[in-house]
Tab-separated table of C-alpha atoms in Angstrom:
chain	number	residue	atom	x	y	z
A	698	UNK	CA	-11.311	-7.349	0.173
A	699	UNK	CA	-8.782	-6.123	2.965
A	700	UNK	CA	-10.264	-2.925	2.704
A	701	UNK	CA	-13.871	-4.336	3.294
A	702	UNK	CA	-13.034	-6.955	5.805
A	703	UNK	CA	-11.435	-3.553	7.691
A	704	UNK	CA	-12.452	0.125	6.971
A	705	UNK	CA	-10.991	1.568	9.587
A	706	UNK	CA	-7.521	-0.540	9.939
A	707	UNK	CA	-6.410	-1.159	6.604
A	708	UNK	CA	-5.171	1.363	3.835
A	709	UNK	CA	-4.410	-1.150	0.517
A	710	UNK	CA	-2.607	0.238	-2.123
A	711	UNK	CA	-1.817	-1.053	-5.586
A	712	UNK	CA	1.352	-0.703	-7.074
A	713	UNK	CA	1.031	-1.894	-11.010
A	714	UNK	CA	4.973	-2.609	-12.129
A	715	UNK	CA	3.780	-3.706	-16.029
A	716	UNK	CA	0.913	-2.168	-17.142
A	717	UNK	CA	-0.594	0.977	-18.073
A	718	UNK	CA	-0.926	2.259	-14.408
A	719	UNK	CA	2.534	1.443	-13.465
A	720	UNK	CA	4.147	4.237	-11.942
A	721	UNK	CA	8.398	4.167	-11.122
A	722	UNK	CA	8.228	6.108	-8.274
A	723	UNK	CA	7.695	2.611	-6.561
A	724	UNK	CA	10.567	1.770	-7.987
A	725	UNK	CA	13.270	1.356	-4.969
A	726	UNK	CA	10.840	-1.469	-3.208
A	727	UNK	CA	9.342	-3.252	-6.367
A	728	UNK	CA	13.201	-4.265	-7.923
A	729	UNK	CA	12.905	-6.751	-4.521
A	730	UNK	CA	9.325	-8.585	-5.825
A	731	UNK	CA	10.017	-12.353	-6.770
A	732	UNK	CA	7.061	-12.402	-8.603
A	733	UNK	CA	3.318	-11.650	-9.255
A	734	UNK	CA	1.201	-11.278	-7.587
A	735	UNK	CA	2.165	-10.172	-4.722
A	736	UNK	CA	2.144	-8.057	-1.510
A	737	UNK	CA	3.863	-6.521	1.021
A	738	UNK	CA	2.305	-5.449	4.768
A	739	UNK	CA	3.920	-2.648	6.782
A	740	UNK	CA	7.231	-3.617	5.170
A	741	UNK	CA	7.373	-6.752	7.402
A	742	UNK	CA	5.174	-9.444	6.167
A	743	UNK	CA	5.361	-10.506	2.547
A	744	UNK	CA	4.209	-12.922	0.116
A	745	UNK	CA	1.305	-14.162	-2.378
A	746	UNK	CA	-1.844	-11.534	-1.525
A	747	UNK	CA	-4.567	-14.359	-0.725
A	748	UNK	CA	-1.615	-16.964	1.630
A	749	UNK	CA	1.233	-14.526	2.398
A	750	UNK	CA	3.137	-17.113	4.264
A	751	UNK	CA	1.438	-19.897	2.285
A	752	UNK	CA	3.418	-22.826	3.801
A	753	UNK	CA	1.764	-22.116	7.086
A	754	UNK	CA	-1.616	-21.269	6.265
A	755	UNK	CA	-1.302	-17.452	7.220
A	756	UNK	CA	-3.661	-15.634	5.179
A	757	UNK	CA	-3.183	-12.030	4.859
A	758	UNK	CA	-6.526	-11.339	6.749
A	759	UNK	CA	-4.593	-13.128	9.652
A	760	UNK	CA	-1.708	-10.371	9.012
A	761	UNK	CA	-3.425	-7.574	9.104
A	762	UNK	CA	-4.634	-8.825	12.644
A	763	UNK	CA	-1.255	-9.717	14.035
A	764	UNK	CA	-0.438	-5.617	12.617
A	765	UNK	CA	-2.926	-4.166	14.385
A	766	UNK	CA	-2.409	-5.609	17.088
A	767	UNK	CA	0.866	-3.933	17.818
A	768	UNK	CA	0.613	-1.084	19.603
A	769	UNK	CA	1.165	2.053	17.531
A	770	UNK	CA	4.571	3.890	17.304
A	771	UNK	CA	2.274	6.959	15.820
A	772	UNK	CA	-1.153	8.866	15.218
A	773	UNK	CA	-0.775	10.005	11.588
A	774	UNK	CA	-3.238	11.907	10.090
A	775	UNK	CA	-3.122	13.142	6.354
A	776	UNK	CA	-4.748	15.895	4.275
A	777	UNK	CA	-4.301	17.312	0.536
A	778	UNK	CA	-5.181	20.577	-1.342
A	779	UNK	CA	-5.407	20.504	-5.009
A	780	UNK	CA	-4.309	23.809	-6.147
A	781	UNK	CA	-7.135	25.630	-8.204
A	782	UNK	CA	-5.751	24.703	-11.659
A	783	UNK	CA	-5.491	21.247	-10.865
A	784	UNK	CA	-1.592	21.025	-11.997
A	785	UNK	CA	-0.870	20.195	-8.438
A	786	UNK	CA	-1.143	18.865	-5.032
A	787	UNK	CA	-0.495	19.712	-1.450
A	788	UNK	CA	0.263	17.126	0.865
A	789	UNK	CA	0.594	17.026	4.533
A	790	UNK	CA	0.966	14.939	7.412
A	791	UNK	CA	0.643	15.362	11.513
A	792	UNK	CA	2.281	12.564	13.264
A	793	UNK	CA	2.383	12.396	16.818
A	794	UNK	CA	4.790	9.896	18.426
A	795	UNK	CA	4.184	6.988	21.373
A	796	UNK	CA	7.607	7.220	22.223
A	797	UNK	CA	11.390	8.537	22.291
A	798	UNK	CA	13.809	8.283	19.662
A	799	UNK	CA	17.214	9.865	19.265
A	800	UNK	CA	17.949	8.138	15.680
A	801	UNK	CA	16.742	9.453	13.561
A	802	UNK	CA	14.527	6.560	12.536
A	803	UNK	CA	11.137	7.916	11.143
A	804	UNK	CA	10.674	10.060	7.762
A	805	UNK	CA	7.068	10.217	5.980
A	806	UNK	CA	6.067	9.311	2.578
A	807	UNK	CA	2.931	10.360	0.728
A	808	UNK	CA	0.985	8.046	-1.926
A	809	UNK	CA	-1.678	9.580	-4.067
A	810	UNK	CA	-4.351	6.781	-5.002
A	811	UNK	CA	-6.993	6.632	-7.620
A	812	UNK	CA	-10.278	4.865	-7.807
A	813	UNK	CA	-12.412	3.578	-10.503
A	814	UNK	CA	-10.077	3.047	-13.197
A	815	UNK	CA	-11.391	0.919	-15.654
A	816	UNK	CA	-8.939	-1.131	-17.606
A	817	UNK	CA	-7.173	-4.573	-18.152
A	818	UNK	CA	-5.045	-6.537	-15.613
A	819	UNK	CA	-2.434	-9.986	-16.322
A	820	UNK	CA	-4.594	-13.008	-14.368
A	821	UNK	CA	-1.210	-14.970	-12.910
A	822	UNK	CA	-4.743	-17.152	-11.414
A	823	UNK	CA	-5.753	-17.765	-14.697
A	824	UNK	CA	-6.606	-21.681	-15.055
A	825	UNK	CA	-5.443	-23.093	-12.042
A	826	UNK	CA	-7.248	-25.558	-9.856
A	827	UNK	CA	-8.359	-23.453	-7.278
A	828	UNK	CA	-10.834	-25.584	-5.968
A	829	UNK	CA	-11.422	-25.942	-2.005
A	830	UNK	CA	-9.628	-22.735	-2.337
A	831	UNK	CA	-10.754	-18.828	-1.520
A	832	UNK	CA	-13.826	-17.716	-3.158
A	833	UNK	CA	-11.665	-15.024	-4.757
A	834	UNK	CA	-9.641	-17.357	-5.863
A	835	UNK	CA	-11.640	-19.142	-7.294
A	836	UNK	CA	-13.393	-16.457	-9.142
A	837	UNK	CA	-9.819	-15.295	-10.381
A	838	UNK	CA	-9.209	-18.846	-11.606
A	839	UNK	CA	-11.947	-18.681	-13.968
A	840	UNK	CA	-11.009	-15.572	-15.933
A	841	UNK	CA	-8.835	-15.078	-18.821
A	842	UNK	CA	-5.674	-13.583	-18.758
A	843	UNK	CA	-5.651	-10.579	-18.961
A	844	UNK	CA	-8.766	-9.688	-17.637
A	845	UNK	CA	-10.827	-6.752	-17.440
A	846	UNK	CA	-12.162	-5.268	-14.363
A	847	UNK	CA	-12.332	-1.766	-12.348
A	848	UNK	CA	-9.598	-1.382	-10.190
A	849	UNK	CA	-9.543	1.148	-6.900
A	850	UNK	CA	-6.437	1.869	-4.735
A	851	UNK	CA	-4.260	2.336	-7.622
A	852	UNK	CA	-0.737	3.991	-6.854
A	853	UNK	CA	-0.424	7.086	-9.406
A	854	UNK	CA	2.471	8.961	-6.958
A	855	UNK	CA	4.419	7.955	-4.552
A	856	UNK	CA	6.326	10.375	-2.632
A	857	UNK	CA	9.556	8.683	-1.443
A	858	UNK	CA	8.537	5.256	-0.916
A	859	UNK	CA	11.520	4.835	1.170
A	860	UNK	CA	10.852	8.074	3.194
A	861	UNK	CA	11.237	12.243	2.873
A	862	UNK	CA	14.498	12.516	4.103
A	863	UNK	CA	14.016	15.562	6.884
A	864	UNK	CA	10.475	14.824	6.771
A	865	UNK	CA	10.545	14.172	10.564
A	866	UNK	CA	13.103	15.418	12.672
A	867	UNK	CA	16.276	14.013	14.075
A	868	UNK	CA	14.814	13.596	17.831
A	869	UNK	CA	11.500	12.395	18.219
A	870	UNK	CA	9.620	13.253	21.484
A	871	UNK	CA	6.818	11.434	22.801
A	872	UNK	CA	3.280	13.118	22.785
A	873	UNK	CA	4.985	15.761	20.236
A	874	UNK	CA	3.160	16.236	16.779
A	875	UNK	CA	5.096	16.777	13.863
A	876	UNK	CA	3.900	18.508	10.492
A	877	UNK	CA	5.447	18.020	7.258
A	878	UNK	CA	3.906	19.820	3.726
A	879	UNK	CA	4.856	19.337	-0.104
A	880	UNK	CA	3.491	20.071	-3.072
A	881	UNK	CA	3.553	17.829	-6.460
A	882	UNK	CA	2.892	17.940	-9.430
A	883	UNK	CA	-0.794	16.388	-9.909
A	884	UNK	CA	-0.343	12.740	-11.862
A	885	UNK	CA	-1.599	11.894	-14.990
């Protein structure tokens, strides 16, 4: 819905943990998930998917706002190659810095997505009282568990979630762009 609501501001991705599309190179950040579902934005805002900080009210349209309107530390643009047997996968990134760091701070990670995977997903909505709630919600409420649907945005590689460690280099200039390649092995 994210990714409707904004095209051009929002990348979702879906990380399954359980199911037939889980993948472990998600590994080091999912072992900190409370529970399901959930979701995670820019590392800094967490919580349930539709109410992220559900005490207050802030729904996760409301934090991919308050995101994008921070100004950006980088330009990042991707691209990919599948080699010509299809065994594998080029990445490659070109990130070009706002600013000045000394620290070391910034590495790049690469996630390669799938669309259009039809299967079956756990409902944690399943039979609740969603009423006055979401229409999404609601809709969820009145499925089974599981449930099946076509899912998009599904993490089959992740290439370090925590960062490429040399990816970037040491000292970061402003207005500098930066390009990092690797190739992987193509997932199943």
């Amino acid at each position: 819905l994210l990714n409707e609501k904004y095209p051009n501001d929002f990348i979702g991705i879906a990380v399954h943990a359980q199911d037939n599309f889980a993948t472990s190179s998600y590994d080091a950040l999912s072992y900190s998930v409370p529970g399901y579902p959930y979701a995670l934005f820019s590392r800094s805002f967490e919580g349930d998917p539709f109410y992220v900080y559900s005490n207050s009210g802030f729904g996760a349209a409301d934090v991919v706002e308050a995101i994008n309107a921070i100004p950006a530390e980088a330009k990042i643009g991707v691209c990919s190659t599948v080699s010509a047997d299809g065994a594998s996968v080029e990445l490659g990134s070109h990130t070009t810095f706002s600013l000045n760091d000394n620290n070391g701070s910034y590495s790049v990670a690469y996630v390669i997505l799938e669309d259009g995977i039809s299967g079956a997903q756990q409902n944690y909505y399943s039979g609740q009282n969603m009423s006055g709630q979401p229409k999404e919600l609601q809709e969820l409420a009145s499925l089974g568990s599981p449930y099946r649907t076509t899912f998009d945005a599904i993490a089959r590689g992740i290439y370090n979630c925590m960062g490429i460690a040399g990816s970037l280099p040491m000292t970061i200039a402003n207005g500098q762009t930066y390009t990092h390649k690797i190739t992987v092995p193509m997932p199943n």
